[in-house]
Amino acid sequence: MNTYAAVGLRVVAALVCGAALVAVLAQPKTPPAAAKGAAAVVPALPASDTAMPGFGVMVHYLPDKQTIGEVMRFDVEAFANQLAQMRVSHLILTLGQNNGQYIAPNSALEVLCPASAKNRSPRDLPLEIGQALRSRGIALVLYLPFRAPQSDRYLMDCLGDVNEQQPPPPKFVAAWSSVIRDWSEHYGPLAAGWWFDGTYNTKGITAAGWEQLCDAARSGAANRLLAFNAGEGPERFAAKSAPCQNLMAGEYMEPPARPVAPPSELMFHVLTPLTASWGREAPPRFTPDQLRNWINEAAAARGLFTLDMPIDATGRFVPAHVALIKSVTARKP
């Protein structure tokens, strides 16, 4: 059986399950890690002799239909070298966001929504980046919205989704699980985790629906870190939004000197942009001492501190930003 036929059968099966979910009136199952008296088992990122433990970078690399061809210009080696110079332990990489463009092919998506394939580059950039990072001891975490791309009407309709502030329909849960599973299995152990954005409304997702989503996220590497982001700030950065979540999403625009999370089974995590907003090229908001403090606070909590940093179309960071981070993470003599 060819690849598209196999994927097509899997997608059809998922959609049939999704339709059946409408009639399911099951109570959500308690995940093993959340059972009374059970200790959470949180996977660890691969250890590296050169990286600063727990310190990571996020990039918002989001080409649109007009610039998707620029994916071919992305210099993977230069990008990975700069991350290594900054002693990064992990990278959160956007596969796409709300404009409907993705920087990687996806067989399930092309079966479900074939007209969308023409807008994607044939280059498998996450695969190349993952391989380059692995050789440098840096873990790759994939970013994806929890919902269909809200600005792409075609994808919204063919995936069966509605506005992200409304509960996700079962048809969408089944379809999106197929898309996630395809990437999960394709990247396998190269993907050390998933960071799902926009988990604003999960009402109506049944135990079976969560099982579909969580199994898809773990497919290909069962010990992944999984974060589901319900929003920004002190009330939400540490929230648990999915049964299989084991990492705080961490979004915190103005983190205090000592971010404090409530008692939680989740791995501690703070994520904030270096500049005024996500992916924006602008002067840094923080001093070296502030950054060192947050990295140390995360390390003391055996967690992660991730800094969102802008890159250009070729994958290069702002030189002044690189110099700042190198001064923060430099080994002590």
mmCIF file of C-alpha atoms in Angstrom:
data_model
loop_
_atom_site.group_PDB
_atom_site.id
_atom_site.type_symbol
_atom_site.label_atom_id
_atom_site.label_comp_id
_atom_site.label_asym_id
_atom_site.label_seq_id
_atom_site.Cartn_x
_atom_site.Cartn_y
_atom_site.Cartn_z
ATOM 1 C CA MET A 1 0.000 0.000 0.000
ATOM 2 C CA ASN A 2 1.410 3.412 -0.913
ATOM 3 C CA THR A 3 1.981 6.139 1.708
ATOM 4 C CA TYR A 4 -0.998 8.309 0.752
ATOM 5 C CA ALA A 5 -3.347 5.302 0.691
ATOM 6 C CA ALA A 6 -2.194 4.241 4.152
ATOM 7 C CA VAL A 7 -2.526 7.754 5.512
ATOM 8 C CA GLY A 8 -5.911 8.105 3.843
ATOM 9 C CA LEU A 9 -7.246 4.994 5.559
ATOM 10 C CA ARG A 10 -5.933 6.219 8.889
ATOM 11 C CA VAL A 11 -7.541 9.634 8.417
ATOM 12 C CA VAL A 12 -10.871 8.070 7.418
ATOM 13 C CA ALA A 13 -10.759 5.846 10.498
ATOM 14 C CA ALA A 14 -10.037 8.850 12.692
ATOM 15 C CA LEU A 15 -12.921 10.802 11.214
ATOM 16 C CA VAL A 16 -15.296 7.871 11.720
ATOM 17 C CA CYS A 17 -14.187 7.763 15.349
ATOM 18 C CA GLY A 18 -14.697 11.510 15.547
ATOM 19 C CA ALA A 19 -18.266 11.192 14.323
ATOM 20 C CA ALA A 20 -18.907 8.459 16.861
ATOM 21 C CA LEU A 21 -17.661 10.714 19.658
ATOM 22 C CA VAL A 22 -20.775 12.855 19.333
ATOM 23 C CA ALA A 23 -22.787 10.053 20.904
ATOM 24 C CA VAL A 24 -20.260 9.166 23.600
ATOM 25 C CA LEU A 25 -21.214 10.253 27.100
ATOM 26 C CA ALA A 26 -18.131 9.015 28.922
ATOM 27 C CA GLN A 27 -16.574 10.470 32.048
ATOM 28 C CA PRO A 28 -12.946 11.590 31.566
ATOM 29 C CA LYS A 29 -10.474 9.028 32.824
ATOM 30 C CA THR A 30 -7.911 10.055 35.415
ATOM 31 C CA PRO A 31 -4.476 9.922 33.789
ATOM 32 C CA PRO A 32 -2.003 7.648 35.626
ATOM 33 C CA ALA A 33 0.264 10.529 36.652
ATOM 34 C CA ALA A 34 -2.656 12.412 38.156
ATOM 35 C CA ALA A 35 -4.055 9.465 40.122
ATOM 36 C CA LYS A 36 -4.310 9.993 43.833
ATOM 37 C CA GLY A 37 -1.000 9.341 45.518
ATOM 38 C CA ALA A 38 0.861 8.854 42.241
ATOM 39 C CA ALA A 39 3.998 10.816 41.448
ATOM 40 C CA ALA A 40 4.229 12.474 38.087
ATOM 41 C CA VAL A 41 6.839 11.082 35.732
ATOM 42 C CA VAL A 42 8.316 13.957 33.730
ATOM 43 C CA PRO A 43 10.717 13.134 30.898
ATOM 44 C CA ALA A 44 14.039 14.935 30.766
ATOM 45 C CA LEU A 45 15.657 16.648 27.808
ATOM 46 C CA PRO A 46 18.850 15.001 26.520
ATOM 47 C CA ALA A 47 21.884 16.006 28.552
ATOM 48 C CA SER A 48 24.706 17.931 26.857
ATOM 49 C CA ASP A 49 28.200 18.717 28.050
ATOM 50 C CA THR A 50 28.197 22.074 26.261
ATOM 51 C CA ALA A 51 24.681 23.470 26.801
ATOM 52 C CA MET A 52 23.500 25.597 29.710
ATOM 53 C CA PRO A 53 21.121 23.205 31.552
ATOM 54 C CA GLY A 54 17.478 24.224 31.207
ATOM 55 C CA PHE A 55 18.091 27.273 29.017
ATOM 56 C CA GLY A 56 16.330 27.310 25.672
ATOM 57 C CA VAL A 57 15.314 29.518 22.777
ATOM 58 C CA MET A 58 12.036 29.810 20.901
ATOM 59 C CA VAL A 59 11.764 31.213 17.376
ATOM 60 C CA HIS A 60 8.649 32.398 15.561
ATOM 61 C CA TYR A 61 9.582 31.462 12.013
ATOM 62 C CA LEU A 62 6.282 32.010 10.171
ATOM 63 C CA PRO A 63 6.481 32.465 6.400
ATOM 64 C CA ASP A 64 3.170 33.165 4.638
ATOM 65 C CA LYS A 65 1.847 32.329 1.158
ATOM 66 C CA GLN A 66 3.874 35.172 -0.326
ATOM 67 C CA THR A 67 7.142 34.227 1.378
ATOM 68 C CA ILE A 68 6.911 30.438 1.697
ATOM 69 C CA GLY A 69 9.555 30.120 -1.041
ATOM 70 C CA GLU A 70 12.042 31.700 1.362
ATOM 71 C CA VAL A 71 12.111 28.455 3.318
ATOM 72 C CA MET A 72 14.704 27.389 0.735
ATOM 73 C CA ARG A 73 16.959 30.254 1.916
ATOM 74 C CA PHE A 74 17.031 29.119 5.542
ATOM 75 C CA ASP A 75 20.642 28.340 6.538
ATOM 76 C CA VAL A 76 20.293 25.418 8.937
ATOM 77 C CA GLU A 77 23.996 25.151 9.795
ATOM 78 C CA ALA A 78 24.348 28.856 10.582
ATOM 79 C CA PHE A 79 21.189 28.698 12.699
ATOM 80 C CA ALA A 80 22.342 25.631 14.648
ATOM 81 C CA ASN A 81 25.828 27.070 15.122
ATOM 82 C CA GLN A 82 24.464 30.253 16.686
ATOM 83 C CA LEU A 83 22.270 28.204 19.047
ATOM 84 C CA ALA A 84 25.312 26.172 20.083
ATOM 85 C CA GLN A 85 27.351 29.347 20.622
ATOM 86 C CA MET A 86 24.626 30.579 22.986
ATOM 87 C CA ARG A 87 24.808 27.216 24.841
ATOM 88 C CA VAL A 88 21.133 26.484 24.250
ATOM 89 C CA SER A 89 19.793 23.179 25.602
ATOM 90 C CA HIS A 90 16.501 23.190 23.663
ATOM 91 C CA LEU A 91 14.747 24.950 20.799
ATOM 92 C CA ILE A 92 10.987 25.513 20.415
ATOM 93 C CA LEU A 93 10.340 25.735 16.670
ATOM 94 C CA THR A 94 7.080 26.893 15.073
ATOM 95 C CA LEU A 95 5.727 24.484 12.464
ATOM 96 C CA GLY A 96 3.131 27.136 11.646
ATOM 97 C CA GLN A 97 0.537 29.313 13.320
ATOM 98 C CA ASN A 98 -2.676 30.975 12.179
ATOM 99 C CA ASN A 99 -2.020 31.874 8.533
ATOM 100 C CA GLY A 100 -2.303 28.265 7.360
ATOM 101 C CA GLN A 101 1.326 27.962 6.279
ATOM 102 C CA TYR A 102 3.522 25.162 7.626
ATOM 103 C CA ILE A 103 7.261 24.731 7.162
ATOM 104 C CA ALA A 104 6.963 20.965 6.773
ATOM 105 C CA PRO A 105 4.957 18.584 4.595
ATOM 106 C CA ASN A 106 2.230 16.527 6.292
ATOM 107 C CA SER A 107 0.679 13.527 4.536
ATOM 108 C CA ALA A 108 -2.457 13.503 6.686
ATOM 109 C CA LEU A 109 -3.112 17.199 6.053
ATOM 110 C CA GLU A 110 -2.657 16.710 2.335
ATOM 111 C CA VAL A 111 -5.255 13.916 2.358
ATOM 112 C CA LEU A 112 -7.724 15.901 4.462
ATOM 113 C CA CYS A 113 -7.197 19.274 2.762
ATOM 114 C CA PRO A 114 -5.441 18.632 -0.568
ATOM 115 C CA ALA A 115 -5.756 22.199 -1.847
ATOM 116 C CA SER A 116 -3.512 23.426 0.979
ATOM 117 C CA ALA A 117 -0.475 21.465 -0.224
ATOM 118 C CA LYS A 118 0.352 23.943 -2.985
ATOM 119 C CA ASN A 119 1.156 26.615 -0.409
ATOM 120 C CA ARG A 120 3.829 24.596 1.406
ATOM 121 C CA SER A 121 7.492 24.325 0.558
ATOM 122 C CA PRO A 122 8.703 20.804 -0.310
ATOM 123 C CA ARG A 123 11.700 21.354 1.982
ATOM 124 C CA ASP A 124 11.411 19.508 5.286
ATOM 125 C CA LEU A 125 13.005 22.219 7.387
ATOM 126 C CA PRO A 126 12.204 20.768 10.862
ATOM 127 C CA LEU A 127 13.887 17.495 9.868
ATOM 128 C CA GLU A 128 17.039 19.292 8.785
ATOM 129 C CA ILE A 129 17.025 21.469 11.906
ATOM 130 C CA GLY A 130 16.397 18.479 14.177
ATOM 131 C CA GLN A 131 19.320 16.572 12.696
ATOM 132 C CA ALA A 132 21.624 19.587 12.999
ATOM 133 C CA LEU A 133 20.574 20.149 16.618
ATOM 134 C CA ARG A 134 20.988 16.494 17.563
ATOM 135 C CA SER A 135 24.630 16.575 16.452
ATOM 136 C CA ARG A 136 25.127 19.522 18.822
ATOM 137 C CA GLY A 137 23.291 18.064 21.814
ATOM 138 C CA ILE A 138 20.291 20.419 21.508
ATOM 139 C CA ALA A 139 16.725 19.125 21.876
ATOM 140 C CA LEU A 140 13.955 20.072 19.430
ATOM 141 C CA VAL A 141 10.448 20.913 20.687
ATOM 142 C CA LEU A 142 7.780 21.474 18.030
ATOM 143 C CA TYR A 143 5.266 24.332 18.296
ATOM 144 C CA LEU A 144 1.756 24.018 16.888
ATOM 145 C CA PRO A 145 -1.550 25.738 17.674
ATOM 146 C CA PHE A 146 -4.071 23.525 19.439
ATOM 147 C CA ARG A 147 -6.669 24.599 16.888
ATOM 148 C CA ALA A 148 -6.889 24.947 13.101
ATOM 149 C CA PRO A 149 -5.300 28.087 11.587
ATOM 150 C CA GLN A 150 -7.840 30.745 12.449
ATOM 151 C CA SER A 151 -6.987 33.004 9.482
ATOM 152 C CA ASP A 152 -7.300 30.295 6.826
ATOM 153 C CA ARG A 153 -10.982 29.747 5.988
ATOM 154 C CA TYR A 154 -10.299 26.766 3.751
ATOM 155 C CA LEU A 155 -8.370 24.852 6.409
ATOM 156 C CA MET A 156 -10.861 25.803 9.115
ATOM 157 C CA ASP A 157 -13.731 24.394 7.050
ATOM 158 C CA CYS A 158 -12.068 21.220 5.808
ATOM 159 C CA LEU A 159 -10.715 20.370 9.266
ATOM 160 C CA GLY A 160 -14.123 21.026 10.807
ATOM 161 C CA ASP A 161 -13.038 23.659 13.318
ATOM 162 C CA VAL A 162 -14.723 26.775 14.710
ATOM 163 C CA ASN A 163 -13.442 29.875 16.507
ATOM 164 C CA GLU A 164 -10.766 28.953 19.055
ATOM 165 C CA GLN A 165 -12.794 30.551 21.860
ATOM 166 C CA GLN A 166 -15.521 27.937 21.280
ATOM 167 C CA PRO A 167 -15.298 24.230 22.175
ATOM 168 C CA PRO A 168 -13.547 22.136 19.504
ATOM 169 C CA PRO A 169 -15.951 19.896 17.541
ATOM 170 C CA PRO A 170 -15.285 16.117 17.687
ATOM 171 C CA LYS A 171 -14.721 16.060 13.918
ATOM 172 C CA PHE A 172 -11.912 18.563 14.319
ATOM 173 C CA VAL A 173 -10.365 16.697 17.271
ATOM 174 C CA ALA A 174 -10.170 13.558 15.134
ATOM 175 C CA ALA A 175 -8.787 15.361 12.085
ATOM 176 C CA TRP A 176 -6.207 17.390 14.022
ATOM 177 C CA SER A 177 -5.084 14.262 15.880
ATOM 178 C CA SER A 178 -4.291 12.708 12.499
ATOM 179 C CA VAL A 179 -2.226 15.750 11.507
ATOM 180 C CA ILE A 180 -0.311 15.739 14.812
ATOM 181 C CA ARG A 181 0.287 11.986 14.593
ATOM 182 C CA ASP A 182 1.763 12.309 11.112
ATOM 183 C CA TRP A 183 4.376 14.821 12.264
ATOM 184 C CA SER A 184 4.979 12.905 15.520
ATOM 185 C CA GLU A 185 5.738 9.669 13.711
ATOM 186 C CA HIS A 186 7.711 11.383 10.969
ATOM 187 C CA TYR A 187 10.102 13.142 13.357
ATOM 188 C CA GLY A 188 10.175 10.350 15.946
ATOM 189 C CA PRO A 189 12.915 10.766 18.593
ATOM 190 C CA LEU A 190 14.164 13.950 16.871
ATOM 191 C CA ALA A 191 11.139 15.684 18.449
ATOM 192 C CA ALA A 192 11.730 15.803 22.203
ATOM 193 C CA GLY A 193 8.437 17.552 22.856
ATOM 194 C CA TRP A 194 5.369 19.485 21.700
ATOM 195 C CA TRP A 195 4.272 22.981 22.740
ATOM 196 C CA PHE A 196 0.602 23.488 21.820
ATOM 197 C CA ASP A 197 -0.624 27.083 21.772
ATOM 198 C CA GLY A 198 -4.138 28.456 22.237
ATOM 199 C CA THR A 199 -5.641 25.808 24.510
ATOM 200 C CA TYR A 200 -8.326 28.295 25.472
ATOM 201 C CA ASN A 201 -11.453 26.158 25.424
ATOM 202 C CA THR A 202 -11.385 22.394 25.899
ATOM 203 C CA LYS A 203 -15.009 21.975 26.983
ATOM 204 C CA GLY A 204 -16.651 18.976 25.432
ATOM 205 C CA ILE A 205 -13.480 17.047 24.660
ATOM 206 C CA THR A 206 -14.288 13.547 25.870
ATOM 207 C CA ALA A 207 -11.877 11.050 27.377
ATOM 208 C CA ALA A 208 -11.739 9.380 23.968
ATOM 209 C CA GLY A 209 -10.969 12.719 22.314
ATOM 210 C CA TRP A 210 -8.129 13.435 24.728
ATOM 211 C CA GLU A 211 -6.814 9.940 24.159
ATOM 212 C CA GLN A 212 -6.690 10.631 20.413
ATOM 213 C CA LEU A 213 -4.836 13.914 20.894
ATOM 214 C CA CYS A 214 -2.423 12.669 23.548
ATOM 215 C CA ASP A 215 -1.617 9.429 21.723
ATOM 216 C CA ALA A 216 -0.928 11.455 18.584
ATOM 217 C CA ALA A 217 1.448 13.772 20.457
ATOM 218 C CA ARG A 218 3.354 10.834 21.960
ATOM 219 C CA SER A 219 3.432 8.720 18.802
ATOM 220 C CA GLY A 220 6.980 8.025 17.663
ATOM 221 C CA ALA A 221 8.541 8.920 21.037
ATOM 222 C CA ALA A 222 6.492 8.123 24.132
ATOM 223 C CA ASN A 223 8.620 10.162 26.555
ATOM 224 C CA ARG A 224 8.094 13.604 25.028
ATOM 225 C CA LEU A 225 7.596 16.804 26.978
ATOM 226 C CA LEU A 226 4.062 18.088 26.343
ATOM 227 C CA ALA A 227 2.916 21.643 27.054
ATOM 228 C CA PHE A 228 -0.577 23.040 26.393
ATOM 229 C CA ASN A 229 -0.767 26.827 26.632
ATOM 230 C CA ALA A 230 -3.945 28.292 28.140
ATOM 231 C CA GLY A 231 -2.682 31.883 28.183
ATOM 232 C CA GLU A 232 -0.170 34.327 29.596
ATOM 233 C CA GLY A 233 0.638 35.596 33.069
ATOM 234 C CA PRO A 234 0.785 34.539 36.710
ATOM 235 C CA GLU A 235 -2.647 32.889 36.684
ATOM 236 C CA ARG A 236 -2.075 30.796 33.560
ATOM 237 C CA PHE A 237 1.612 30.125 32.911
ATOM 238 C CA ALA A 238 1.567 27.048 35.156
ATOM 239 C CA ALA A 239 -1.952 25.795 34.308
ATOM 240 C CA LYS A 240 -2.554 22.175 33.390
ATOM 241 C CA SER A 241 -4.825 22.131 30.335
ATOM 242 C CA ALA A 242 -4.590 18.528 29.117
ATOM 243 C CA PRO A 243 -4.518 15.112 30.840
ATOM 244 C CA CYS A 244 -1.161 14.228 29.263
ATOM 245 C CA GLN A 245 0.515 17.581 29.928
ATOM 246 C CA ASN A 246 3.806 17.244 31.835
ATOM 247 C CA LEU A 247 5.425 20.650 31.198
ATOM 248 C CA MET A 248 4.168 24.104 32.155
ATOM 249 C CA ALA A 249 3.530 26.169 29.031
ATOM 250 C CA GLY A 250 5.251 28.986 30.902
ATOM 251 C CA GLU A 251 4.106 32.046 28.925
ATOM 252 C CA TYR A 252 4.934 35.106 31.032
ATOM 253 C CA MET A 253 5.377 38.520 29.395
ATOM 254 C CA GLU A 254 6.643 40.230 32.556
ATOM 255 C CA PRO A 255 8.120 37.530 34.780
ATOM 256 C CA PRO A 256 8.991 38.606 38.324
ATOM 257 C CA ALA A 257 12.501 38.116 39.681
ATOM 258 C CA ARG A 258 11.372 34.859 41.259
ATOM 259 C CA PRO A 259 8.477 33.311 39.322
ATOM 260 C CA VAL A 260 6.467 31.149 41.683
ATOM 261 C CA ALA A 261 4.177 28.389 40.476
ATOM 262 C CA PRO A 262 1.597 26.616 42.634
ATOM 263 C CA PRO A 263 2.401 23.036 43.683
ATOM 264 C CA SER A 264 2.221 21.015 40.508
ATOM 265 C CA GLU A 265 3.107 17.694 38.926
ATOM 266 C CA LEU A 266 4.256 19.625 35.850
ATOM 267 C CA MET A 267 7.874 20.467 35.086
ATOM 268 C CA PHE A 268 8.548 24.137 35.876
ATOM 269 C CA HIS A 269 8.893 26.412 32.833
ATOM 270 C CA VAL A 270 8.976 30.143 32.109
ATOM 271 C CA LEU A 271 8.787 31.411 28.522
ATOM 272 C CA THR A 272 9.154 35.092 27.662
ATOM 273 C CA PRO A 273 10.244 37.184 24.650
ATOM 274 C CA LEU A 274 13.614 38.890 24.760
ATOM 275 C CA THR A 275 12.159 41.915 22.942
ATOM 276 C CA ALA A 276 8.857 43.794 23.142
ATOM 277 C CA SER A 277 6.862 40.980 21.531
ATOM 278 C CA TRP A 278 7.115 37.516 20.026
ATOM 279 C CA GLY A 279 9.585 37.331 17.141
ATOM 280 C CA ARG A 280 9.978 41.117 16.945
ATOM 281 C CA GLU A 281 13.359 42.564 16.053
ATOM 282 C CA ALA A 282 13.925 45.244 18.697
ATOM 283 C CA PRO A 283 16.300 46.032 21.580
ATOM 284 C CA PRO A 284 16.389 43.511 24.452
ATOM 285 C CA ARG A 285 14.075 44.195 27.381
ATOM 286 C CA PHE A 286 16.281 42.501 29.980
ATOM 287 C CA THR A 287 19.723 42.902 31.494
ATOM 288 C CA PRO A 288 22.279 40.087 31.703
ATOM 289 C CA ASP A 289 21.693 39.853 35.456
ATOM 290 C CA GLN A 290 17.942 39.397 34.980
ATOM 291 C CA LEU A 291 18.482 36.624 32.456
ATOM 292 C CA ARG A 292 21.066 34.847 34.638
ATOM 293 C CA ASN A 293 18.673 35.027 37.564
ATOM 294 C CA TRP A 294 15.795 33.407 35.630
ATOM 295 C CA ILE A 295 18.043 30.675 34.258
ATOM 296 C CA ASN A 296 19.265 29.946 37.788
ATOM 297 C CA GLU A 297 15.726 29.982 39.194
ATOM 298 C CA ALA A 298 14.619 27.455 36.575
ATOM 299 C CA ALA A 299 17.644 25.262 37.226
ATOM 300 C CA ALA A 300 16.935 25.299 40.965
ATOM 301 C CA ALA A 301 13.406 24.107 40.201
ATOM 302 C CA ARG A 302 14.800 21.461 37.810
ATOM 303 C CA GLY A 303 12.849 23.178 35.075
ATOM 304 C CA LEU A 304 13.299 25.271 31.946
ATOM 305 C CA PHE A 305 13.681 28.925 31.041
ATOM 306 C CA THR A 306 12.999 29.727 27.376
ATOM 307 C CA LEU A 307 13.654 33.034 25.644
ATOM 308 C CA ASP A 308 11.870 33.913 22.414
ATOM 309 C CA MET A 309 14.340 35.541 19.999
ATOM 310 C CA PRO A 310 13.795 36.992 16.497
ATOM 311 C CA ILE A 311 15.521 35.596 13.411
ATOM 312 C CA ASP A 312 15.679 36.814 9.816
ATOM 313 C CA ALA A 313 14.531 34.950 6.698
ATOM 314 C CA THR A 314 17.808 33.010 6.514
ATOM 315 C CA GLY A 315 17.596 31.820 10.131
ATOM 316 C CA ARG A 316 20.152 34.200 11.607
ATOM 317 C CA PHE A 317 19.748 35.887 14.974
ATOM 318 C CA VAL A 318 20.413 39.562 15.643
ATOM 319 C CA PRO A 319 24.184 39.784 16.379
ATOM 320 C CA ALA A 320 23.657 42.010 19.436
ATOM 321 C CA HIS A 321 21.186 39.487 20.853
ATOM 322 C CA VAL A 322 23.661 36.636 20.348
ATOM 323 C CA ALA A 323 26.399 38.641 22.086
ATOM 324 C CA LEU A 324 24.082 39.334 25.025
ATOM 325 C CA ILE A 325 23.130 35.672 25.479
ATOM 326 C CA LYS A 326 26.731 34.497 25.118
ATOM 327 C CA SER A 327 27.705 36.884 27.928
ATOM 328 C CA VAL A 328 24.948 35.393 30.093
ATOM 329 C CA THR A 329 25.680 31.717 29.441
ATOM 330 C CA ALA A 330 29.479 31.895 29.259
ATOM 331 C CA ARG A 331 31.227 29.318 31.416
ATOM 332 C CA LYS A 332 32.757 30.701 34.563
ATOM 333 C CA PRO A 333 36.594 30.553 34.556
#
